[in-house]
Tab-separated table of C-alpha atoms in Angstrom:
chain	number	residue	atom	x	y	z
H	787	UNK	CA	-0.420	0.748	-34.961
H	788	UNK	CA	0.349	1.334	-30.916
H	789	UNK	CA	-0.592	-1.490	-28.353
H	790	UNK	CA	-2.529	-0.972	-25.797
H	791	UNK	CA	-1.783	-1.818	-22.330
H	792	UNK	CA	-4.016	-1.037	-19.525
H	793	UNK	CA	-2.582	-1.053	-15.460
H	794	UNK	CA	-5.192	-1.723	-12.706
H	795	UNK	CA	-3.433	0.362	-9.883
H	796	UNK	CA	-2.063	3.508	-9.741
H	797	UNK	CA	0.294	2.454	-6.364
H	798	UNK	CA	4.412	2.105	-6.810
H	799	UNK	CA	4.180	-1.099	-8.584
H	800	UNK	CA	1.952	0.660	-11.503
H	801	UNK	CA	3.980	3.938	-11.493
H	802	UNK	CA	7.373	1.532	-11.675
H	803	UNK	CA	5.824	-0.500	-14.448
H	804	UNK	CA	4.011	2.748	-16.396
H	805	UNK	CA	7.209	4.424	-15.977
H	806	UNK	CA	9.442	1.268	-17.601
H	807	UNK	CA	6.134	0.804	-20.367
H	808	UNK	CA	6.661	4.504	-20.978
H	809	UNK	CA	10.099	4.701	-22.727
H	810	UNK	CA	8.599	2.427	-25.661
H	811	UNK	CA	7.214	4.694	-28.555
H	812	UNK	CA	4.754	2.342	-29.471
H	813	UNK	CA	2.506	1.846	-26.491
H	814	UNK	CA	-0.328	3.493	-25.424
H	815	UNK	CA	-0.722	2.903	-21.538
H	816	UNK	CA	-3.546	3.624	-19.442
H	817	UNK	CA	-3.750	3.654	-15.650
H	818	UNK	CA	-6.946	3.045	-13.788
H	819	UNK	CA	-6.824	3.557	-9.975
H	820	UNK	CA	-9.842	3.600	-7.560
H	821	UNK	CA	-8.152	5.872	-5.161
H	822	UNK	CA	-10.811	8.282	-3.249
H	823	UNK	CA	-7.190	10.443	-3.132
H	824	UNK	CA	-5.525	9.862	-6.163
H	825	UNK	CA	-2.981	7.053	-7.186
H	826	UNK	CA	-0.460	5.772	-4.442
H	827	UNK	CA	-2.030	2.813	-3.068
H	828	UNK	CA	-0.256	1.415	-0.012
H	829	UNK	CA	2.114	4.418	0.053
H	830	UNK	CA	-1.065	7.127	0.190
H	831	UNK	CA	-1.058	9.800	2.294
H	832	UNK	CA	-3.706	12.273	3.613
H	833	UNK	CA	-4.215	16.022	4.243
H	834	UNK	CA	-6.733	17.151	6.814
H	835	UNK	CA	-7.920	20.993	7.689
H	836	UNK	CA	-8.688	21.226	11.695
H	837	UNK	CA	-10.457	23.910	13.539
H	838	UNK	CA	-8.026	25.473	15.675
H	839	UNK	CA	-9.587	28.067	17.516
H	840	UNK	CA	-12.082	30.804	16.195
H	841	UNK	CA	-11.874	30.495	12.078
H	842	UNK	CA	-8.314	29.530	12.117
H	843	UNK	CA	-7.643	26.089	10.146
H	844	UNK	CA	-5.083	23.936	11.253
H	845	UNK	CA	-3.628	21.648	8.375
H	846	UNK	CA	-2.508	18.164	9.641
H	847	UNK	CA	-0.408	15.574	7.390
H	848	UNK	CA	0.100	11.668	7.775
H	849	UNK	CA	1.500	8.963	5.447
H	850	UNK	CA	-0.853	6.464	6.715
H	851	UNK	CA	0.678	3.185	4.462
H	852	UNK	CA	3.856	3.039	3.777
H	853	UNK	CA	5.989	4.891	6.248
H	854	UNK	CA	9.484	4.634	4.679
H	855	UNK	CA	11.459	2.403	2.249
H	856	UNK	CA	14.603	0.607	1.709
H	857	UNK	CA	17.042	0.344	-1.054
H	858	UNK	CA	19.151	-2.578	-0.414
H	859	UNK	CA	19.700	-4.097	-3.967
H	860	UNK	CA	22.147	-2.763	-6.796
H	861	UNK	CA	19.063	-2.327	-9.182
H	862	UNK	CA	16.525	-0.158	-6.491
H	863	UNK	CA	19.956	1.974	-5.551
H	864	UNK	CA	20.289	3.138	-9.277
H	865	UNK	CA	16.936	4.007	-9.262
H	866	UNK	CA	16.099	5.469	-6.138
H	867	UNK	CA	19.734	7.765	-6.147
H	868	UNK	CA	17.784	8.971	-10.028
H	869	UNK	CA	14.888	9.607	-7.901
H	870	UNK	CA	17.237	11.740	-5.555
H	871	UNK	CA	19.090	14.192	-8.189
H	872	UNK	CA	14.587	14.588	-9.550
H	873	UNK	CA	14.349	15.600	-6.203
H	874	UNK	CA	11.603	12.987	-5.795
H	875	UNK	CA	12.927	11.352	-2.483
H	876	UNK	CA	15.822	12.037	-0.176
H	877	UNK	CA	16.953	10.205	3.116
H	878	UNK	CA	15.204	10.533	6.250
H	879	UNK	CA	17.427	11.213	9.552
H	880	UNK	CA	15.668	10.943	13.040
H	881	UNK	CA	16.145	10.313	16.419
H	882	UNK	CA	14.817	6.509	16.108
H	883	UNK	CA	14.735	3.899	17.792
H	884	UNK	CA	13.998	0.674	19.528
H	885	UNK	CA	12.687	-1.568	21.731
H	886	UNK	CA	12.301	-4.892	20.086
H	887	UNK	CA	14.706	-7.573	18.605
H	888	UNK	CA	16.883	-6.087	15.477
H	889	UNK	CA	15.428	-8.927	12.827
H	890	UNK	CA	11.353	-7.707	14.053
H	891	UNK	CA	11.939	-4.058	13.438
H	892	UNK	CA	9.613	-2.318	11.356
H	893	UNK	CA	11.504	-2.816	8.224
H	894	UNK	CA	14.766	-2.226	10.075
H	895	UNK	CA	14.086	0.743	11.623
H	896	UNK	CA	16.834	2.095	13.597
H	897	UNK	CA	19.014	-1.116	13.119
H	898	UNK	CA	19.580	-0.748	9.446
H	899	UNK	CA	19.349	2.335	7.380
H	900	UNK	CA	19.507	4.019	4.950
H	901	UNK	CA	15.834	4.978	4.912
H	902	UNK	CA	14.068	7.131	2.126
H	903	UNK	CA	10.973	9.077	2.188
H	904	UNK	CA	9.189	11.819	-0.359
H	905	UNK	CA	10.786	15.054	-0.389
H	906	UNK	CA	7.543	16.907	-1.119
H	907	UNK	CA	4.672	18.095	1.483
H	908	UNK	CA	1.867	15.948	0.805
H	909	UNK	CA	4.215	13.019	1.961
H	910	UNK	CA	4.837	9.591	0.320
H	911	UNK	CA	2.118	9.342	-1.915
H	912	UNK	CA	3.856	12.035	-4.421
H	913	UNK	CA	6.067	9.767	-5.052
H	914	UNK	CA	3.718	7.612	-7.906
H	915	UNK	CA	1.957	10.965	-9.019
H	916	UNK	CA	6.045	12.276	-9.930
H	917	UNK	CA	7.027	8.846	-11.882
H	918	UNK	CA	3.624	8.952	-13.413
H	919	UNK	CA	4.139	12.426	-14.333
H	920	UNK	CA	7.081	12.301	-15.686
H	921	UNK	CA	6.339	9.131	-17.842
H	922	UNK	CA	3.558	11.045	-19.580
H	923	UNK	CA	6.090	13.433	-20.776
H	924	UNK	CA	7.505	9.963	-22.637
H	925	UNK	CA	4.622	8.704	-24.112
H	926	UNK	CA	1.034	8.376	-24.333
H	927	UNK	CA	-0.241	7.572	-20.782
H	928	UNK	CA	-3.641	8.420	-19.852
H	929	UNK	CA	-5.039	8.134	-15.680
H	930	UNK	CA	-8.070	7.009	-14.893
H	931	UNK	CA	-8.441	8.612	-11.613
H	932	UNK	CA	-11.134	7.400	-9.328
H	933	UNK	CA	-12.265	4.753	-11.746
H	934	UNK	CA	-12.803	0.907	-10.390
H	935	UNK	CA	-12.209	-2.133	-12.832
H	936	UNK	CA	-14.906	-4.618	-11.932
H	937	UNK	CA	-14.674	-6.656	-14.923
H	938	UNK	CA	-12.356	-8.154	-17.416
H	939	UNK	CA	-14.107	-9.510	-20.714
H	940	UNK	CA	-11.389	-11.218	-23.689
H	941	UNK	CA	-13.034	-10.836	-26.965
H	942	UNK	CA	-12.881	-14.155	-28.847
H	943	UNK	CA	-11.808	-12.928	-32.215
H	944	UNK	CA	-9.373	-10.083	-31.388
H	945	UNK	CA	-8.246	-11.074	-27.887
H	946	UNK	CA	-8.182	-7.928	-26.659
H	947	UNK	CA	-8.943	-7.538	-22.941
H	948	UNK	CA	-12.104	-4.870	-22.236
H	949	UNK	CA	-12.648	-3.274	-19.039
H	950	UNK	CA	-16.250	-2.577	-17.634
H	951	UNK	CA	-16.537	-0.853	-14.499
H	952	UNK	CA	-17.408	2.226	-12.770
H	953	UNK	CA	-16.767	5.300	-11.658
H	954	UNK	CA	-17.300	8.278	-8.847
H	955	UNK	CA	-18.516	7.560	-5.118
H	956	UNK	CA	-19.825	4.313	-6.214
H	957	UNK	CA	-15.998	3.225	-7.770
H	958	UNK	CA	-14.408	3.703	-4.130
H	959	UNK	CA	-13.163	1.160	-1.901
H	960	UNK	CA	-14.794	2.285	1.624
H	961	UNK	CA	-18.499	3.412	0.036
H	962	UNK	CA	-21.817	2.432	2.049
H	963	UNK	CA	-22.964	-0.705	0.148
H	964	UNK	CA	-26.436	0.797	-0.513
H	965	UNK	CA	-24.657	2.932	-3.339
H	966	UNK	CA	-22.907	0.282	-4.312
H	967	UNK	CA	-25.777	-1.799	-5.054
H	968	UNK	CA	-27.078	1.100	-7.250
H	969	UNK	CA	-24.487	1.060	-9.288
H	970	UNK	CA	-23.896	1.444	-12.987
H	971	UNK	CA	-21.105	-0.522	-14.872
H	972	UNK	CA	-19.716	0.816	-18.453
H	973	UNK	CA	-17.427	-0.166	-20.531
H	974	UNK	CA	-14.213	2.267	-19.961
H	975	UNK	CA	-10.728	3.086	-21.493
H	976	UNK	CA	-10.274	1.777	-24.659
H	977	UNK	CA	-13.258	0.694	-26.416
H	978	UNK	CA	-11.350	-1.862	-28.982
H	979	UNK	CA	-10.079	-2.957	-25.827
H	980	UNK	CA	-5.890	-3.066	-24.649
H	981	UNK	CA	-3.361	-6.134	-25.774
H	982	UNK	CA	-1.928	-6.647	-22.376
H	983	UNK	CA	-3.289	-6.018	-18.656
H	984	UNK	CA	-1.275	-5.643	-15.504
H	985	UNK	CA	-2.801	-5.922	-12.163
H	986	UNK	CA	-1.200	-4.541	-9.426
H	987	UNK	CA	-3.442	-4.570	-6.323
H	988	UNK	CA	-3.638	-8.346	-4.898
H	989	UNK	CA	-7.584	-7.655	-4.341
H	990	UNK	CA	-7.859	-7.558	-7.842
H	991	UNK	CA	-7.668	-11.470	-8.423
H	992	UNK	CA	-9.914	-11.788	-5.016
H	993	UNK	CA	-13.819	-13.310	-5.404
H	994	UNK	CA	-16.874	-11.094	-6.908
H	995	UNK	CA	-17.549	-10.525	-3.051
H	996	UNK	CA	-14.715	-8.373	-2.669
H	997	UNK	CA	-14.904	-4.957	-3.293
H	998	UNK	CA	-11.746	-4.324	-5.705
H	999	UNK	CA	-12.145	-7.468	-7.718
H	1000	UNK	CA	-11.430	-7.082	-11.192
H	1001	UNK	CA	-13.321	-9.952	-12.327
H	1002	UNK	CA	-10.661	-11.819	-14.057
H	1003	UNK	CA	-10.629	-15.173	-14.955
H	1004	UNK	CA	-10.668	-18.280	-12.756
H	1005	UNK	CA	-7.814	-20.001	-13.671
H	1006	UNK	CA	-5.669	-16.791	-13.375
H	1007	UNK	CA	-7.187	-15.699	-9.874
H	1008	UNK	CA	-6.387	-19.117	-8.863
H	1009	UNK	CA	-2.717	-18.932	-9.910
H	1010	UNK	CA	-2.253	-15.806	-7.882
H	1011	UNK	CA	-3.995	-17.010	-5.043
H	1012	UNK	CA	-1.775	-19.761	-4.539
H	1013	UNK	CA	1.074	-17.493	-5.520
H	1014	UNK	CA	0.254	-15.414	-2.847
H	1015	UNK	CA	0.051	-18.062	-0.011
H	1016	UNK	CA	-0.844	-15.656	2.621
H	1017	UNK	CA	-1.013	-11.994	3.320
H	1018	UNK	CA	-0.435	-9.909	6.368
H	1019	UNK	CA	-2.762	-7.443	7.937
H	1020	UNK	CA	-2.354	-3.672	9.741
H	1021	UNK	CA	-4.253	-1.533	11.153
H	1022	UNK	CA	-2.721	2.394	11.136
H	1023	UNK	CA	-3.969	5.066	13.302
H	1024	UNK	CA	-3.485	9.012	12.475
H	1025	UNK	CA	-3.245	11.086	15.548
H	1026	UNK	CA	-2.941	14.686	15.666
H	1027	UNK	CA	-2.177	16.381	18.913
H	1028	UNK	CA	-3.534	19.707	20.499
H	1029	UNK	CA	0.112	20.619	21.791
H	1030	UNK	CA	3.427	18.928	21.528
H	1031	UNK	CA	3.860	15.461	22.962
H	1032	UNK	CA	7.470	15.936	24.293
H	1033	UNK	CA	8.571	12.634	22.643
H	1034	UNK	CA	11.827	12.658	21.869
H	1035	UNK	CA	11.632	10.536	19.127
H	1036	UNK	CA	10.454	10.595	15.749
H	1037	UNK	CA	9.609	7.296	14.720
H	1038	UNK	CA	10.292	3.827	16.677
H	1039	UNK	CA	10.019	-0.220	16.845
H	1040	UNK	CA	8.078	-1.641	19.308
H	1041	UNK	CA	8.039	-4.931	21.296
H	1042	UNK	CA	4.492	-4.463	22.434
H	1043	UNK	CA	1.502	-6.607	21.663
H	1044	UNK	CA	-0.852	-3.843	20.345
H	1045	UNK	CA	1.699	-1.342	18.390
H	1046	UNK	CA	4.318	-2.174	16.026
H	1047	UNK	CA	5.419	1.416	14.951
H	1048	UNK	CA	4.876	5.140	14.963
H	1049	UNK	CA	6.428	7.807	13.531
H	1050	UNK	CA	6.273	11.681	13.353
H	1051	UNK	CA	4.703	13.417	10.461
H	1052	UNK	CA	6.657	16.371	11.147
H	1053	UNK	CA	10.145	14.653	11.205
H	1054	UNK	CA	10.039	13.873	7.464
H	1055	UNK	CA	11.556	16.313	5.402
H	1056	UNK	CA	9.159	18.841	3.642
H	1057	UNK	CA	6.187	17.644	5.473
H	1058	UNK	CA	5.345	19.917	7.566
H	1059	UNK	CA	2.270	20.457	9.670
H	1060	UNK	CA	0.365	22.856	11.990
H	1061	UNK	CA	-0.340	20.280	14.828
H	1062	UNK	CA	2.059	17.237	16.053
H	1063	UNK	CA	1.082	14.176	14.143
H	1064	UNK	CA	1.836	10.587	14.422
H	1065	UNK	CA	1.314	7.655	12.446
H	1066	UNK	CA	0.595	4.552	14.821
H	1067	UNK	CA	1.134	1.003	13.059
H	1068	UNK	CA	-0.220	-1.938	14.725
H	1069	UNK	CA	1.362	-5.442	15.206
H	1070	UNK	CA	-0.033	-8.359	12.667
H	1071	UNK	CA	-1.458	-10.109	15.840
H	1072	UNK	CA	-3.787	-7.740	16.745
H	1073	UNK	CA	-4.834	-6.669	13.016
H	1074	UNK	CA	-5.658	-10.685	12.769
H	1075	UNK	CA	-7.606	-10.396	15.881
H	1076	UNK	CA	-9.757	-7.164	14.882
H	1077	UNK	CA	-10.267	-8.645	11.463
H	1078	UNK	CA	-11.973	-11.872	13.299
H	1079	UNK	CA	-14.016	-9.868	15.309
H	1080	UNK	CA	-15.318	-7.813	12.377
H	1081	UNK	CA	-14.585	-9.492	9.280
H	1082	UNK	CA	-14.200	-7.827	5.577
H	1083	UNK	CA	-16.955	-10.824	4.113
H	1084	UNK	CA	-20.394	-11.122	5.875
H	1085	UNK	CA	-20.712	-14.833	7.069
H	1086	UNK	CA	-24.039	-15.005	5.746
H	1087	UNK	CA	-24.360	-13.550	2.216
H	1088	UNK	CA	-20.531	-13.662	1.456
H	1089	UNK	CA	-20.871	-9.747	0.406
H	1090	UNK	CA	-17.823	-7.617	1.291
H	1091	UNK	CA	-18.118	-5.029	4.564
H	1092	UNK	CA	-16.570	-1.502	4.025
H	1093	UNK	CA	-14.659	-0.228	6.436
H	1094	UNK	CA	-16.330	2.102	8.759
H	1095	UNK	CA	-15.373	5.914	9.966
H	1096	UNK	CA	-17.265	4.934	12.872
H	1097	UNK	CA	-15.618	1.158	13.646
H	1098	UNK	CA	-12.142	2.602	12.979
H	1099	UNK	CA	-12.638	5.594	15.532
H	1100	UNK	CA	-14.115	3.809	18.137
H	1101	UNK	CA	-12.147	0.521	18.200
H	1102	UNK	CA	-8.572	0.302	16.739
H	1103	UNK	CA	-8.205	4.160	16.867
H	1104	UNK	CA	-8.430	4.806	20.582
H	1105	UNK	CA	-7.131	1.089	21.515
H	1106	UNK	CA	-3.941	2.098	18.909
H	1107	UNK	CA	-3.641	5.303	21.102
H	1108	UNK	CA	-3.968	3.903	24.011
H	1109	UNK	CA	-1.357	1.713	23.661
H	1110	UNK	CA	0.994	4.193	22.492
H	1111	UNK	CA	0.536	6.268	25.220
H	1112	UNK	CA	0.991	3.463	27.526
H	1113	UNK	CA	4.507	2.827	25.302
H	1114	UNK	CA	5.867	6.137	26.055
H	1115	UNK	CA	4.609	6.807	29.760
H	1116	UNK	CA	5.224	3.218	31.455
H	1117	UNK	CA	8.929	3.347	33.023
H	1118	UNK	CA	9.317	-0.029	32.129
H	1119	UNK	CA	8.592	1.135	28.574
H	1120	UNK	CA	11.053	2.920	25.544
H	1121	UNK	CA	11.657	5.653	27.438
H	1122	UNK	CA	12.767	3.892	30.439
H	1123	UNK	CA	13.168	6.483	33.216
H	1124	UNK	CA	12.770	9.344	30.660
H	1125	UNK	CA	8.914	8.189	30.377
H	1126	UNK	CA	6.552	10.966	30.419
H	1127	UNK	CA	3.480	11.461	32.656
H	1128	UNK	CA	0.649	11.567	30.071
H	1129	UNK	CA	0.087	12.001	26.423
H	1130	UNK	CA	-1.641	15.853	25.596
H	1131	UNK	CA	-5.155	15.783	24.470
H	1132	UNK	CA	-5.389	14.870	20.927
H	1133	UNK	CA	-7.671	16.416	18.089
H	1134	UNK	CA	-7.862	14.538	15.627
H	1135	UNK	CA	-8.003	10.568	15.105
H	1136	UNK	CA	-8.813	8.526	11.786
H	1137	UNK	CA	-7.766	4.947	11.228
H	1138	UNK	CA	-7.314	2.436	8.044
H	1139	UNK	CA	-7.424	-1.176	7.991
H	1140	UNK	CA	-4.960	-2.472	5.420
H	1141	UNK	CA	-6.386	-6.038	5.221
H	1142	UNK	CA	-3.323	-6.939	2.739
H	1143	UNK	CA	-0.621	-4.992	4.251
H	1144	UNK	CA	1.751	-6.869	3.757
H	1145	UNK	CA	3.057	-10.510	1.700
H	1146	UNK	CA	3.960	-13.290	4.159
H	1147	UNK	CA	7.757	-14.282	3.646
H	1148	UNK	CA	7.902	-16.955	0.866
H	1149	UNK	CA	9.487	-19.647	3.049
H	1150	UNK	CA	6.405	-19.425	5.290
H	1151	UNK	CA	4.151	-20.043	2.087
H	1152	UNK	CA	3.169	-23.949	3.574
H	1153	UNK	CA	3.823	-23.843	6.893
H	1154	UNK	CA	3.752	-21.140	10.034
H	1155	UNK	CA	2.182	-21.754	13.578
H	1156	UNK	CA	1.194	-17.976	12.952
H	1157	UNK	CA	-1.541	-18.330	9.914
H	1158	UNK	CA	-5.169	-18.015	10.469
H	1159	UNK	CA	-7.780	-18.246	7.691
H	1160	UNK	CA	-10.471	-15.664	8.091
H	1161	UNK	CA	-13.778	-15.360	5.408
H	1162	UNK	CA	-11.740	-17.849	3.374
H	1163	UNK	CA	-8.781	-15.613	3.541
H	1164	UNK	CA	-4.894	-16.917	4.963
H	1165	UNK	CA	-3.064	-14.422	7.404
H	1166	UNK	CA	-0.143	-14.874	9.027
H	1167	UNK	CA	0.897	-12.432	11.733
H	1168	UNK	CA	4.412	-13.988	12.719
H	1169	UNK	CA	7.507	-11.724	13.130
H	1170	UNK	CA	9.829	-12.321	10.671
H	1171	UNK	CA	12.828	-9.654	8.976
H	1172	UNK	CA	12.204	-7.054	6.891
H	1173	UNK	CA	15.526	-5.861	6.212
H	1174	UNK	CA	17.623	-6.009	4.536
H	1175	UNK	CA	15.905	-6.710	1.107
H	1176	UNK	CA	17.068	-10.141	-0.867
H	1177	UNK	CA	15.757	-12.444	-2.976
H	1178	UNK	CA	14.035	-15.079	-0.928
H	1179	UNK	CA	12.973	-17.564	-3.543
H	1180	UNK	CA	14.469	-18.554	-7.096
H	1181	UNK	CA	11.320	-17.712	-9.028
H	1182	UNK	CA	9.931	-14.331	-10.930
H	1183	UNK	CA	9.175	-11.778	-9.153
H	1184	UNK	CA	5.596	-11.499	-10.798
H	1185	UNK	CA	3.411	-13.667	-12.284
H	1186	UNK	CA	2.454	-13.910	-16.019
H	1187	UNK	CA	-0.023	-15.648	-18.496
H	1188	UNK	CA	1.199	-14.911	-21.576
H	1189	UNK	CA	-1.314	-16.695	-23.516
H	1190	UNK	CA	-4.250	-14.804	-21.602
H	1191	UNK	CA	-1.360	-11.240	-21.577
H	1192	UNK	CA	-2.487	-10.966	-18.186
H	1193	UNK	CA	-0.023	-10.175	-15.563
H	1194	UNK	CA	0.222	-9.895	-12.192
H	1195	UNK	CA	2.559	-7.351	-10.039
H	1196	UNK	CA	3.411	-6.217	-6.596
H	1197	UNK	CA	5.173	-7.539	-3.465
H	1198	UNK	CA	2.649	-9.647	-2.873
H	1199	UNK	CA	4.074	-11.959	-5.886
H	1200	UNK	CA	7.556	-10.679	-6.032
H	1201	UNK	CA	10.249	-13.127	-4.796
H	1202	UNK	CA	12.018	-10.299	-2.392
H	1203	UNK	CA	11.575	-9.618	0.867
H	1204	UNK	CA	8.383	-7.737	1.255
H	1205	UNK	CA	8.039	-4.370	0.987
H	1206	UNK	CA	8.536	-1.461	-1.199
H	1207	UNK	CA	11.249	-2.045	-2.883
H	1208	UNK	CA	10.184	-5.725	-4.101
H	1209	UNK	CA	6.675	-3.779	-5.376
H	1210	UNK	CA	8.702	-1.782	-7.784
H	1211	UNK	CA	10.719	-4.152	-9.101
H	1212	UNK	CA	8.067	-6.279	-9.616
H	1213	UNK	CA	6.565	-4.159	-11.974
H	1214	UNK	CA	9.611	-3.087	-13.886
H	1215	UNK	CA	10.440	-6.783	-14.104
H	1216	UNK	CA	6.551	-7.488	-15.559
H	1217	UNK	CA	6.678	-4.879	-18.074
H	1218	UNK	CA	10.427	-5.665	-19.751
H	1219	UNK	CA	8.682	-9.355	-19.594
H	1220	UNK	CA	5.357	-8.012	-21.641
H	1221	UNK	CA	8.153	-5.346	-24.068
H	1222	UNK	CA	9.513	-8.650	-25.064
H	1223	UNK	CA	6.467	-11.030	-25.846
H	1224	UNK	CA	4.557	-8.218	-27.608
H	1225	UNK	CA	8.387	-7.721	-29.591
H	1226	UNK	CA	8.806	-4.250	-28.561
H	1227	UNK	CA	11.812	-2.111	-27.078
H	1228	UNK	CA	12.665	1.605	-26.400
């Protein structure tokens, strides 16, 4: 008889661990991501339509998490230069640069490439939906698309792990609470329930009061909690232009106290759009400030606070712009005397908060003048390298309860450097670790 092993996130630590799970005949996997746009997690991306004059349509394109990644380790090159003959990914060339301190440069960005991106048009999120693809080719592996796990229940006899939770509008991440509160949790996937469960998304081991909890036990939540230490907020803006901006770059560092990084939809290969886009990435600083002045928990009742269309386009959406445009028109700015006189009218603006953007550096896990606990949450919003990627700590790179088989993924317990790369290594690492105790190989 197969086992059964369910993955709570659909984002490149899932699709790395799915697609290591895969090559063993005797698994059945199943995926379950809460997505509003399909798996991909940090490294989503988005498609918007535009009027554009009369009935044309104008279709606009942003990665709006991850903007790039690295491949600095032996292991990530093998895989990543497999992921280049599948056509999945290929190297992104720019005119990049910078105007901050090589070791705080968005993830090394112009300092110290290579730098890889999706080769396809709908941007970096393809990039899980190809490895998950292609795994399902290998073996049985099933997506729950749209589906949130609010609930993890161990039967006492079996001890298998059985998911309740929900599904739809009411399933996504940013839904008005008044649906939430309406409702209705089922039991889903695998009725007898799955052998092993690996959680990906950090949120996942938060309190009841957050939104993507998976309800897992205390003792385990705990663990990750203190595995995580702290985490470290963004805020991203997506900003499409009426005309062309006349930047001459396409993506850039910044030493400024508002904006961290931006970067040029159109300068990626294959993602091409009808209107000049940019993807604006705010410092840590200011995420931690935005965060205190409109938390993610309610003081009062502890319940967790959606995100807003109309928070995100009114406050860190225009002040993300306007400090962009104050970037690349101030003399004293990037541009130097090349600075331009004013940014064209934009016509389009969204924004995301990524409250756990990224892991704080492991050697920062006791101590850092930078970390701020919000709602009961640590942040730290200190500048500290990116690149390149290393092990930072002697310790797995996820984090595992083998007597509960529950398992937990991502950068966010990996021992490298965060980012990318880390994530999907930690989940290859925490599914050879589950092949072995369940006794299984390819």
């Amino acid at each position: 008889m197969k086992r059964k092993v369910a993955i709570i996130g659909g984002g490149i630590t899932g699709s790395a661990a799915c697609s290591r799970l895969s090559k063993c005949p005797d698994l059945d996997i199943n995926i379950f991501d809460q997505g509003r746009r399909g798996v991909g997690g940090r490294t989503s991306s988005r498609k918007y339509g535009v009027r554009d004059g009369g009935d044309r349509v104008a279709t606009i394109r942003f990665d709006h998490g991850c903007q790039f990644f690295r491949a600095d380790t032996d292991r990530f090159k093998k895989i990543v230069n497999e992921w280049i003959e599948k056509d999945y990914v290929s190297e992104w060339n720019g005119d990049f640069r910078s105007s901050i301190k090589q070791e705080h440069e968005f993830f090394g960005l112009p300092s110290t490439p290579p730098f890889y991106v999706s080769n396809e048009a709908d941007g970096m999120q393809t990039l899980s939906k190809n490895i998950l693809s292609e795994a399902r080719k290998n073996a049985n592996v099933r997506l729950h698309i749209g589906v949130r796990v609010a609930q993890l229940n161990r039967d006492t006899i079996t001890k298998k792990w059985k998911l309740i939770g929900t599904s739809g509008e009411a399933a996504y991440h940013d839904t008005d609470e008044k649906l939430q509160e309406d409702e209705k949790r089922n039991l889903i996937g695998e009725e007898s329930g799955y052998d092993a469960v690996i959680l990906t998304d950090i949120s996942s081991s938060f309190g009841g009061w957050h939104r993507a909890s998976a309800g897992v036990p205390d003792s385990f939540s705990t663990a990750v909690r203190n595995r995580v230490g702290a985490r470290v907020p963004l805020l991203t803006a997506m900003i499409a232009f009426d005309t062309a901006t006349a930047i001459p770059f396409d993506a850039a560092s910044f030493d400024h106290p508002v904006v961290w990084f931006a970067a040029k939809t159109s300068s990626k290969p294959q993602m091409k759009t009808d209107k000049e886009c940019w993807t604006i990435v705010s410092t840590a600083s200011y995420a931690c400030d935005k965060i205190e002045e409109t938390p993610m928990q309610d003081p009062k009742t502890g319940e967790f606070i959606p995100q807003s269309p109309d928070y995100l386009t009114s406050v860190p959406g225009p002040d993300l712009l306007r400090a962009f445009e104050e970037i690349v028109c101030d003399k004293a700015g990037i541009l130097g005397n090349d600075a331009l006189n004013n940014l064209p009218e934009h016509v389009f603006m969204d924004a995301q908060r990524w409250g756990s953007a990224l892991p704080c550096h492991r050697h920062l896990r006791h101590e850092s003048s930078t970390r701020k606990v919000l709602s009961g949450v640590p942040y730290d919003s200190g500048l500290h390298p990116l690149a390149p990627t290393r092990i930072e700590e002697d310790s797995k790179s996820f984090l595992a309860d083998d007597d509960l088989a529950l398992y937990q993924a991502g950068d966010m317990m990996s021992n490298y450097t965060p980012g990318m790369e880390g994530a999907a290594l930690s989940g290859i690492d925490a599914a050879e670790h589950l092949l072995a105790q369940l006794g299984l190989s390819d």
